[in-house]
């Protein structure tokens, strides 16, 4: 299985300040079709996960533009340009280039200072 | 509006059987894979398996193969996750989620809509 790692595992951010989460995969997520199958999810407290970013850098419908994704190969980053109170929760990266199974990172817990 | 509505919380004893459900609406249920994801208490997300309701093609994570059964009834737009003999270690929140495969290949798909979760508690 592809192993996903995330750093940091927890992050405390002042509202209005930026935040950044790193995700690394044990194998390249670049497919022979030229696309990279890396996704980001946010699980707010008491809620199911919600899709933020698909294929490294594409925001899902309704996701604010303060969220952005970047990276390639095995190294990826999720950035929040200005953290808001509603952004608290656990952020997960996920790969889907190798199945089964899709694998998730361990999660990064973000809270507000 | 795409919606996945899961059945309610369950409390069971070890050794009992259980079947939980996930009803889809707002889209063509037979045209998208549905997956199940486990989240043990205080832990992360684990991909269990997926099913294509159109033809019941099912794929399991090796970690869950033989431990659970995934099925679907396309006539009522509902997917299921079942256990024949529960263990205490099955205590978890279980989510269903729709898998979108933009390129017609589930191997390059992702979960875009999620159910609200079903909490399963197994305790003697």
Short mmCIF file of C-alpha atoms in Angstrom, two decimals:
data_model
loop_
_atom_site.label_atom_id
_atom_site.label_comp_id
_atom_site.label_asym_id
_atom_site.label_seq_id
_atom_site.Cartn_x
_atom_site.Cartn_y
_atom_site.Cartn_z
CA UNK A 1 0.00 0.00 0.00
CA UNK A 2 1.05 3.57 -0.56
CA UNK A 3 1.80 5.23 2.79
CA UNK A 4 0.77 8.84 3.26
CA UNK A 5 2.42 11.02 5.88
CA UNK A 6 1.44 14.51 7.01
CA UNK A 7 3.23 17.26 8.88
CA UNK A 8 2.55 18.77 11.24
CA UNK A 9 0.04 16.54 13.01
CA UNK A 10 -1.39 19.53 14.83
CA UNK A 11 -1.43 23.22 14.15
CA UNK A 12 -2.70 26.18 16.13
CA UNK A 13 -3.35 29.27 14.03
CA UNK A 14 -4.32 32.87 14.73
CA UNK A 15 -7.40 33.93 12.74
CA UNK A 16 -6.41 35.84 9.64
CA UNK A 17 -3.00 34.21 9.49
CA UNK A 18 -1.91 31.67 6.86
CA UNK A 19 -1.51 27.95 7.48
CA UNK A 20 0.23 25.22 5.56
CA UNK A 21 0.05 21.42 5.75
CA UNK A 22 2.45 19.03 4.05
CA UNK A 23 1.59 15.59 2.71
CA UNK A 24 4.09 13.08 1.39
CA UNK A 25 3.44 9.77 -0.34
CA UNK A 26 5.69 6.69 -0.34
CA UNK A 27 5.34 6.43 -4.12
CA UNK A 28 4.76 8.93 -6.87
CA UNK A 29 1.11 9.81 -7.41
CA UNK A 30 1.76 10.81 -11.03
CA UNK A 31 -0.22 8.56 -13.35
CA UNK A 32 0.82 7.62 -16.87
CA UNK A 33 -2.07 9.81 -18.06
CA UNK A 34 -0.19 12.85 -16.78
CA UNK A 35 -2.53 13.55 -13.88
CA UNK A 36 -1.72 13.30 -10.18
CA UNK A 37 -4.27 11.67 -7.90
CA UNK A 38 -3.94 13.51 -4.61
CA UNK A 39 -6.88 14.94 -2.69
CA UNK A 40 -7.51 16.97 0.44
CA UNK A 41 -10.42 16.58 2.86
CA UNK A 42 -11.51 18.50 5.93
CA UNK A 43 -13.40 16.82 8.73
CA UNK A 44 -14.99 19.45 10.94
CA UNK A 45 -15.85 18.42 14.50
CA UNK A 46 -18.80 16.02 14.58
CA UNK A 47 -19.16 15.99 10.80
CA UNK A 48 -18.23 13.66 7.95
CA UNK A 49 -15.22 14.56 5.83
CA UNK A 50 -15.77 17.06 3.04
CA UNK A 51 -13.79 17.31 -0.17
CA UNK A 52 -11.70 20.45 -0.51
CA UNK A 53 -9.22 19.79 -3.32
CA UNK A 54 -9.04 17.16 -6.06
CA UNK A 55 -6.12 16.25 -8.30
CA UNK A 56 -3.63 18.32 -6.31
CA UNK A 57 -4.91 21.82 -6.99
CA UNK A 58 -8.56 21.91 -8.09
CA UNK A 59 -11.01 23.33 -5.58
CA UNK A 60 -14.24 21.38 -5.23
CA UNK A 61 -17.55 23.14 -5.72
CA UNK A 62 -18.24 25.73 -3.04
CA UNK A 63 -14.76 25.62 -1.48
CA UNK A 64 -13.50 29.14 -0.66
CA UNK A 65 -10.55 30.40 -2.64
CA UNK A 66 -8.49 30.85 0.53
CA UNK A 67 -7.79 27.11 0.16
CA UNK A 68 -5.17 26.10 -2.39
CA UNK A 69 -3.26 22.94 -3.17
CA UNK A 70 0.06 22.41 -4.85
CA UNK A 71 2.78 19.85 -5.35
CA UNK A 72 3.89 17.03 -7.56
CA UNK A 73 5.20 13.48 -7.49
CA UNK A 74 5.38 12.63 -3.80
CA UNK A 75 5.27 16.04 -2.10
CA UNK A 76 2.14 18.10 -1.69
CA UNK A 77 0.94 21.12 0.26
CA UNK A 78 -2.40 22.52 1.31
CA UNK A 79 -2.41 26.22 2.10
CA UNK A 80 -5.03 28.36 3.78
CA UNK A 81 -4.29 31.98 2.97
CA UNK A 82 -6.19 33.45 5.92
CA UNK A 83 -7.54 31.01 8.49
CA UNK A 84 -11.09 31.54 9.69
CA UNK A 85 -12.78 30.05 12.75
CA UNK A 86 -14.85 27.73 10.53
CA UNK A 87 -11.66 26.09 9.21
CA UNK A 88 -11.01 24.16 12.42
CA UNK A 89 -10.97 20.39 12.14
CA UNK A 90 -8.78 17.61 10.86
CA UNK A 91 -7.31 17.79 7.38
CA UNK A 92 -6.55 14.58 5.50
CA UNK A 93 -4.74 13.96 2.26
CA UNK A 94 -5.68 10.89 0.22
CA UNK A 95 -4.26 9.08 -2.80
CA UNK A 96 -6.17 7.11 -5.42
CA UNK A 97 -3.48 6.08 -7.88
CA UNK A 98 -3.13 2.65 -6.31
CA UNK A 99 -6.20 0.63 -5.44
CA UNK A 100 -7.13 -1.17 -3.38
CA UNK A 101 -7.08 0.58 -1.12
CA UNK A 102 -7.13 4.32 -1.41
CA UNK A 103 -5.05 5.48 1.53
CA UNK A 104 -5.42 8.52 3.72
CA UNK A 105 -2.80 10.43 5.63
CA UNK A 106 -2.98 10.37 9.45
CA UNK A 107 -4.62 13.79 9.57
CA UNK A 108 -3.56 17.25 10.74
CA UNK A 109 -5.64 18.80 13.47
CA UNK A 110 -6.07 22.55 13.06
CA UNK A 111 -7.40 24.75 15.82
CA UNK A 112 -7.62 28.44 16.54
CA UNK A 113 -5.34 30.22 18.99
CA UNK B 1 -28.81 17.99 -4.62
CA UNK B 2 -26.72 14.88 -4.04
CA UNK B 3 -27.53 13.27 -0.70
CA UNK B 4 -26.42 10.11 1.03
CA UNK B 5 -28.52 9.27 4.08
CA UNK B 6 -27.29 6.54 6.39
CA UNK B 7 -29.19 4.41 8.87
CA UNK B 8 -29.11 5.23 12.56
CA UNK B 9 -26.70 4.33 15.33
CA UNK B 10 -26.51 0.70 16.43
CA UNK B 11 -25.55 -0.96 19.70
CA UNK B 12 -24.78 -4.66 19.38
CA UNK B 13 -23.20 -7.50 21.30
CA UNK B 14 -20.14 -9.43 20.13
CA UNK B 15 -21.11 -12.24 17.80
CA UNK B 16 -24.28 -10.55 16.55
CA UNK B 17 -24.89 -9.70 12.91
CA UNK B 18 -25.57 -6.25 11.52
CA UNK B 19 -26.43 -4.55 8.24
CA UNK B 20 -26.27 -0.78 7.90
CA UNK B 21 -27.52 1.20 4.94
CA UNK B 22 -26.81 4.24 2.80
CA UNK B 23 -29.53 5.67 0.55
CA UNK B 24 -28.53 7.88 -2.33
CA UNK B 25 -30.63 10.56 -3.99
CA UNK B 26 -30.23 13.52 -6.30
CA UNK B 27 -28.12 11.67 -8.85
CA UNK B 28 -28.11 8.48 -10.93
CA UNK B 29 -27.40 5.90 -8.23
CA UNK B 30 -26.45 3.18 -10.71
CA UNK B 31 -23.82 5.34 -12.42
CA UNK B 32 -21.48 5.99 -9.49
CA UNK B 33 -19.48 3.73 -7.20
CA UNK B 34 -20.32 3.93 -3.50
CA UNK B 35 -17.61 3.35 -0.93
CA UNK B 36 -17.43 2.68 2.79
CA UNK B 37 -14.91 4.29 5.14
CA UNK B 38 -14.24 3.34 8.76
CA UNK B 39 -13.22 5.76 11.48
CA UNK B 40 -12.41 4.15 14.80
CA UNK B 41 -12.81 6.30 17.92
CA UNK B 42 -10.34 9.17 17.85
CA UNK B 43 -8.61 7.78 14.77
CA UNK B 44 -8.24 8.49 11.07
CA UNK B 45 -10.01 7.32 7.93
CA UNK B 46 -9.72 3.82 6.47
CA UNK B 47 -11.00 2.85 3.02
CA UNK B 48 -12.96 -0.42 3.29
CA UNK B 49 -14.30 -1.08 -0.18
CA UNK B 50 -16.53 0.09 -2.99
CA UNK B 51 -19.47 -1.19 -5.01
CA UNK B 52 -20.88 -0.22 -8.38
CA UNK B 53 -24.66 -0.46 -7.94
CA UNK B 54 -25.20 -0.76 -11.69
CA UNK B 55 -23.78 -4.29 -11.78
CA UNK B 56 -22.78 -4.94 -8.12
CA UNK B 57 -19.08 -5.09 -8.99
CA UNK B 58 -17.37 -4.91 -5.58
CA UNK B 59 -13.78 -4.28 -4.53
CA UNK B 60 -12.44 -4.64 -1.01
CA UNK B 61 -9.41 -3.37 0.81
CA UNK B 62 -7.29 -6.40 1.74
CA UNK B 63 -7.66 -5.33 5.37
CA UNK B 64 -11.43 -5.77 5.21
CA UNK B 65 -11.80 -8.62 2.70
CA UNK B 66 -13.68 -11.45 4.40
CA UNK B 67 -14.52 -9.29 7.42
CA UNK B 68 -17.47 -7.40 5.92
CA UNK B 69 -19.81 -7.67 2.96
CA UNK B 70 -20.74 -4.73 0.75
CA UNK B 71 -23.91 -4.94 -1.31
CA UNK B 72 -26.44 -2.72 -3.03
CA UNK B 73 -30.09 -2.74 -4.08
CA UNK B 74 -30.35 -0.47 -7.08
CA UNK B 75 -34.15 -0.65 -7.08
CA UNK B 76 -34.19 1.43 -3.90
CA UNK B 77 -30.89 3.29 -4.44
CA UNK B 78 -29.37 1.84 -1.30
CA UNK B 79 -25.95 0.42 -0.47
CA UNK B 80 -25.22 -1.79 2.51
CA UNK B 81 -22.38 -2.79 4.78
CA UNK B 82 -22.83 -5.92 6.81
CA UNK B 83 -21.14 -8.10 9.39
CA UNK B 84 -22.00 -11.71 10.17
CA UNK B 85 -20.32 -11.77 13.58
CA UNK B 86 -19.38 -8.48 15.19
CA UNK B 87 -16.33 -7.96 17.38
CA UNK B 88 -15.63 -5.23 19.90
CA UNK B 89 -12.97 -3.95 17.53
CA UNK B 90 -15.70 -3.16 14.96
CA UNK B 91 -16.79 -0.27 17.18
CA UNK B 92 -16.44 2.76 14.92
CA UNK B 93 -18.17 5.39 12.85
CA UNK B 94 -18.85 4.14 9.33
CA UNK B 95 -19.30 6.54 6.43
CA UNK B 96 -20.57 5.87 2.97
CA UNK B 97 -19.40 8.15 0.18
CA UNK B 98 -20.01 8.55 -3.53
CA UNK B 99 -16.98 7.95 -5.72
CA UNK B 100 -16.62 10.12 -8.81
CA UNK B 101 -14.41 8.66 -11.50
CA UNK B 102 -13.97 11.49 -13.98
CA UNK B 103 -12.07 9.32 -16.41
CA UNK B 104 -14.29 6.25 -16.27
CA UNK B 105 -11.85 4.40 -14.04
CA UNK B 106 -12.60 3.96 -10.33
CA UNK B 107 -8.87 3.59 -9.71
CA UNK B 108 -8.53 7.32 -10.40
CA UNK B 109 -11.63 8.39 -8.54
CA UNK B 110 -12.33 10.23 -5.35
CA UNK B 111 -15.09 10.56 -2.77
CA UNK B 112 -17.01 13.76 -3.37
CA UNK B 113 -20.20 13.39 -1.30
CA UNK B 114 -20.43 11.69 2.08
CA UNK B 115 -23.19 10.33 4.27
CA UNK B 116 -23.60 11.60 7.81
CA UNK B 117 -22.11 8.44 9.30
CA UNK B 118 -23.46 5.48 11.28
CA UNK B 119 -22.00 4.86 14.72
CA UNK B 120 -21.68 1.16 15.51
CA UNK B 121 -20.95 0.20 19.10
CA UNK B 122 -20.17 -3.41 19.93
CA UNK B 123 -20.06 -4.19 23.62
CA UNK B 124 -21.02 -7.03 25.91
#
